[in-house]
PDB file of C-alpha atoms in Angstrom:
ATOM      1  CA  UNK A   1      30.602 -74.506 139.253  1.00 79.00           C
ATOM      2  CA  UNK A   2      27.099 -75.807 139.249  1.00 89.00           C
ATOM      3  CA  UNK A   3      24.750 -74.855 136.466  1.00 89.00           C
ATOM      4  CA  UNK A   4      21.074 -74.686 136.755  1.00 93.00           C
ATOM      5  CA  UNK A   5      18.776 -76.721 134.571  1.00 92.00           C
ATOM      6  CA  UNK A   6      17.793 -73.568 132.664  1.00 93.00           C
ATOM      7  CA  UNK A   7      21.422 -72.738 131.804  1.00 94.00           C
ATOM      8  CA  UNK A   8      22.069 -76.273 130.572  1.00 94.00           C
ATOM      9  CA  UNK A   9      18.971 -76.172 128.333  1.00 96.00           C
ATOM     10  CA  UNK A  10      19.996 -72.726 126.987  1.00 95.00           C
ATOM     11  CA  UNK A  11      23.473 -74.036 126.111  1.00 96.00           C
ATOM     12  CA  UNK A  12      21.979 -77.033 124.317  1.00 97.00           C
ATOM     13  CA  UNK A  13      19.561 -74.796 122.366  1.00 97.00           C
ATOM     14  CA  UNK A  14      22.347 -72.350 121.381  1.00 97.00           C
ATOM     15  CA  UNK A  15      24.512 -75.280 120.298  1.00 97.00           C
ATOM     16  CA  UNK A  16      21.698 -76.680 118.139  1.00 98.00           C
ATOM     17  CA  UNK A  17      21.082 -73.256 116.583  1.00 98.00           C
ATOM     18  CA  UNK A  18      24.796 -72.924 115.795  1.00 98.00           C
ATOM     19  CA  UNK A  19      24.753 -76.421 114.296  1.00 98.00           C
ATOM     20  CA  UNK A  20      21.751 -75.571 112.079  1.00 98.00           C
ATOM     21  CA  UNK A  21      23.361 -72.279 110.956  1.00 98.00           C
ATOM     22  CA  UNK A  22      26.674 -74.017 110.228  1.00 97.00           C
ATOM     23  CA  UNK A  23      24.906 -76.768 108.280  1.00 98.00           C
ATOM     24  CA  UNK A  24      22.959 -74.151 106.303  1.00 97.00           C
ATOM     25  CA  UNK A  25      26.151 -72.276 105.446  1.00 97.00           C
ATOM     26  CA  UNK A  26      27.808 -75.488 104.307  1.00 97.00           C
ATOM     27  CA  UNK A  27      24.761 -76.289 102.159  1.00 97.00           C
ATOM     28  CA  UNK A  28      24.781 -72.798 100.567  1.00 97.00           C
ATOM     29  CA  UNK A  29      28.538 -72.990  99.902  1.00 97.00           C
ATOM     30  CA  UNK A  30      28.108 -76.421  98.314  1.00 97.00           C
ATOM     31  CA  UNK A  31      25.274 -75.135  96.160  1.00 96.00           C
ATOM     32  CA  UNK A  32      27.380 -72.144  95.009  1.00 97.00           C
ATOM     33  CA  UNK A  33      30.368 -74.347  94.262  1.00 96.00           C
ATOM     34  CA  UNK A  34      28.087 -76.704  92.336  1.00 97.00           C
ATOM     35  CA  UNK A  35      26.823 -73.814  90.194  1.00 96.00           C
ATOM     36  CA  UNK A  36      30.404 -72.614  89.682  1.00 97.00           C
ATOM     37  CA  UNK A  37      31.377 -76.170  88.737  1.00 97.00           C
ATOM     38  CA  UNK A  38      28.645 -76.281  86.095  1.00 97.00           C
ATOM     39  CA  UNK A  39      29.805 -72.886  84.796  1.00 96.00           C
ATOM     40  CA  UNK A  40      33.441 -74.009  84.686  1.00 96.00           C
ATOM     41  CA  UNK A  41      32.440 -77.230  82.895  1.00 97.00           C
ATOM     42  CA  UNK A  42      30.545 -75.169  80.308  1.00 96.00           C
ATOM     43  CA  UNK A  43      33.558 -72.885  79.741  1.00 96.00           C
ATOM     44  CA  UNK A  44      35.879 -75.901  79.532  1.00 96.00           C
ATOM     45  CA  UNK A  45      33.556 -77.488  76.956  1.00 95.00           C
ATOM     46  CA  UNK A  46      33.592 -74.351  74.815  1.00 94.00           C
ATOM     47  CA  UNK A  47      37.388 -74.156  75.004  1.00 93.00           C
ATOM     48  CA  UNK A  48      37.688 -77.857  74.143  1.00 94.00           C
ATOM     49  CA  UNK A  49      35.424 -77.513  71.088  1.00 91.00           C
ATOM     50  CA  UNK A  50      37.310 -74.432  69.905  1.00 89.00           C
ATOM     51  CA  UNK A  51      40.675 -76.112  70.351  1.00 90.00           C
ATOM     52  CA  UNK A  52      39.405 -79.235  68.665  1.00 92.00           C
ATOM     53  CA  UNK A  53      38.683 -77.350  65.435  1.00 91.00           C
ATOM     54  CA  UNK A  54      40.886 -74.252  65.583  1.00 92.00           C
ATOM     55  CA  UNK A  55      44.135 -75.938  66.601  1.00 91.00           C
ATOM     56  CA  UNK A  56      44.396 -78.180  63.510  1.00 92.00           C
ATOM     57  CA  UNK A  57      43.491 -75.239  61.268  1.00 93.00           C
ATOM     58  CA  UNK A  58      46.178 -73.119  62.950  1.00 93.00           C
ATOM     59  CA  UNK A  59      48.761 -75.878  62.519  1.00 94.00           C
ATOM     60  CA  UNK A  60      47.946 -76.275  58.807  1.00 95.00           C
ATOM     61  CA  UNK A  61      48.015 -72.491  58.298  1.00 96.00           C
ATOM     62  CA  UNK A  62      51.398 -72.283  60.036  1.00 96.00           C
ATOM     63  CA  UNK A  63      52.855 -75.062  57.886  1.00 97.00           C
ATOM     64  CA  UNK A  64      51.577 -73.372  54.714  1.00 97.00           C
ATOM     65  CA  UNK A  65      52.996 -70.025  55.859  1.00 97.00           C
ATOM     66  CA  UNK A  66      56.460 -71.450  56.539  1.00 96.00           C
ATOM     67  CA  UNK A  67      56.515 -73.418  53.255  1.00 95.00           C
ATOM     68  CA  UNK A  68      55.585 -70.309  51.256  1.00 94.00           C
ATOM     69  CA  UNK A  69      58.182 -68.240  53.123  1.00 93.00           C
ATOM     70  CA  UNK A  70      60.844 -70.895  52.524  1.00 92.00           C
ATOM     71  CA  UNK A  71      60.045 -71.020  48.802  1.00 91.00           C
ATOM     72  CA  UNK A  72      60.071 -67.219  48.528  1.00 90.00           C
ATOM     73  CA  UNK A  73      63.467 -66.978  50.259  1.00 89.00           C
ATOM     74  CA  UNK A  74      64.843 -69.777  48.081  1.00 86.00           C
ATOM     75  CA  UNK A  75      63.711 -67.958  44.917  1.00 81.00           C
ATOM     76  CA  UNK A  76      65.355 -64.731  46.116  1.00 81.00           C
ATOM     77  CA  UNK A  77      68.641 -66.536  46.771  1.00 78.00           C
ATOM     78  CA  UNK A  78      68.527 -68.185  43.332  1.00 75.00           C
ATOM     79  CA  UNK A  79      67.899 -64.797  41.720  1.00 73.00           C
ATOM     80  CA  UNK A  80      70.917 -63.297  43.494  1.00 69.00           C
ATOM     81  CA  UNK A  81      73.168 -66.194  42.473  1.00 64.00           C
ATOM     82  CA  UNK A  82      71.890 -66.216  38.875  1.00 65.00           C
ATOM     83  CA  UNK A  83      72.510 -62.519  38.259  1.00 64.00           C
ATOM     84  CA  UNK A  84      76.197 -61.889  37.757  1.00 55.00           C
ATOM     85  CA  UNK A  85      77.697 -58.413  37.211  1.00 56.00           C
ATOM     86  CA  UNK A  86      78.299 -59.121  33.497  1.00 59.00           C
ATOM     87  CA  UNK A  87      74.714 -60.074  32.739  1.00 58.00           C
ATOM     88  CA  UNK A  88      73.033 -57.777  35.212  1.00 57.00           C
ATOM     89  CA  UNK A  89      71.184 -54.831  33.681  1.00 62.00           C
ATOM     90  CA  UNK A  90      72.448 -51.330  34.313  1.00 65.00           C
ATOM     91  CA  UNK A  91      71.065 -49.818  37.491  1.00 66.00           C
ATOM     92  CA  UNK A  92      68.260 -47.375  36.994  1.00 72.00           C
ATOM     93  CA  UNK A  93      69.004 -43.962  38.443  1.00 75.00           C
ATOM     94  CA  UNK A  94      65.994 -42.252  39.941  1.00 72.00           C
ATOM     95  CA  UNK A  95      64.919 -38.922  38.563  1.00 77.00           C
ATOM     96  CA  UNK A  96      65.580 -36.002  40.869  1.00 72.00           C
ATOM     97  CA  UNK A  97      62.773 -33.490  41.013  1.00 73.00           C
ATOM     98  CA  UNK A  98      63.091 -30.166  42.765  1.00 72.00           C
ATOM     99  CA  UNK A  99      60.198 -28.927  44.784  1.00 71.00           C
ATOM    100  CA  UNK A 100      59.471 -25.201  45.024  1.00 65.00           C
ATOM    101  CA  UNK A 101      58.781 -24.124  48.553  1.00 69.00           C
ATOM    102  CA  UNK A 102      57.050 -20.877  47.543  1.00 62.00           C
ATOM    103  CA  UNK A 103      53.820 -20.698  45.554  1.00 58.00           C
ATOM    104  CA  UNK A 104      54.089 -19.709  41.875  1.00 58.00           C
ATOM    105  CA  UNK A 105      52.211 -16.419  42.355  1.00 57.00           C
ATOM    106  CA  UNK A 106      54.649 -15.183  44.972  1.00 52.00           C
ATOM    107  CA  UNK A 107      57.678 -15.876  42.747  1.00 53.00           C
ATOM    108  CA  UNK A 108      56.029 -14.049  39.849  1.00 49.00           C
ATOM    109  CA  UNK A 109      55.496 -10.950  41.988  1.00 51.00           C
ATOM    110  CA  UNK A 110      59.065 -10.892  43.227  1.00 53.00           C
ATOM    111  CA  UNK A 111      60.459 -11.310  39.707  1.00 51.00           C
ATOM    112  CA  UNK A 112      58.336  -8.433  38.328  1.00 51.00           C
ATOM    113  CA  UNK A 113      59.475  -6.207  41.182  1.00 51.00           C
ATOM    114  CA  UNK A 114      63.079  -6.937  40.332  1.00 53.00           C
ATOM    115  CA  UNK A 115      62.549  -5.950  36.671  1.00 53.00           C
ATOM    116  CA  UNK A 116      60.798  -2.664  37.397  1.00 55.00           C
ATOM    117  CA  UNK A 117      63.028   0.388  37.500  1.00 56.00           C
ATOM    118  CA  UNK A 118      62.167   3.330  39.643  1.00 59.00           C
ATOM    119  CA  UNK A 119      61.802   6.526  37.649  1.00 65.00           C
ATOM    120  CA  UNK A 120      63.705   9.562  38.787  1.00 59.00           C
ATOM    121  CA  UNK A 121      61.671  12.799  38.883  1.00 61.00           C
ATOM    122  CA  UNK A 122      62.542  15.452  36.242  1.00 63.00           C
ATOM    123  CA  UNK A 123      63.593  18.059  38.785  1.00 62.00           C
ATOM    124  CA  UNK A 124      66.387  15.859  40.086  1.00 55.00           C
ATOM    125  CA  UNK A 125      67.604  15.274  36.535  1.00 55.00           C
ATOM    126  CA  UNK A 126      68.001  19.016  35.987  1.00 58.00           C
ATOM    127  CA  UNK A 127      70.121  19.384  39.101  1.00 61.00           C
ATOM    128  CA  UNK A 128      72.374  16.537  38.035  1.00 58.00           C
ATOM    129  CA  UNK A 129      75.843  17.956  37.151  1.00 62.00           C
ATOM    130  CA  UNK A 130      76.431  15.420  34.373  1.00 62.00           C
ATOM    131  CA  UNK A 131      75.236  16.433  30.920  1.00 58.00           C
ATOM    132  CA  UNK A 132      73.213  13.985  29.024  1.00 52.00           C
TER     133      UNK A 132
END
């Protein structure tokens, strides 16, 4: 298949345009990755500085915590061993308090109702067969 001179020139021009576009895309991607690299370096620097100062402080705090916990547990065990049943003080029994579920006013009303006696009318007393 023979191509004309115009078709050959068009193919060369389209190839050059594609080459320029591809080169531009590579340049933009490189620029973006460079910016991301700077950002990642900045974040890594912050993390490194934090770890440089916080990690030793965390290690010292952890050692202090475990030493204090060890000493507290050791003192508890010594207290248990030292207290024998003969020398141990008598156990303290807790006081038991009852809690009323009803308010005080309501209980007072019910108790006064229980004390009151209903009076019988005089007419019913007269009809009563028992003499008084």
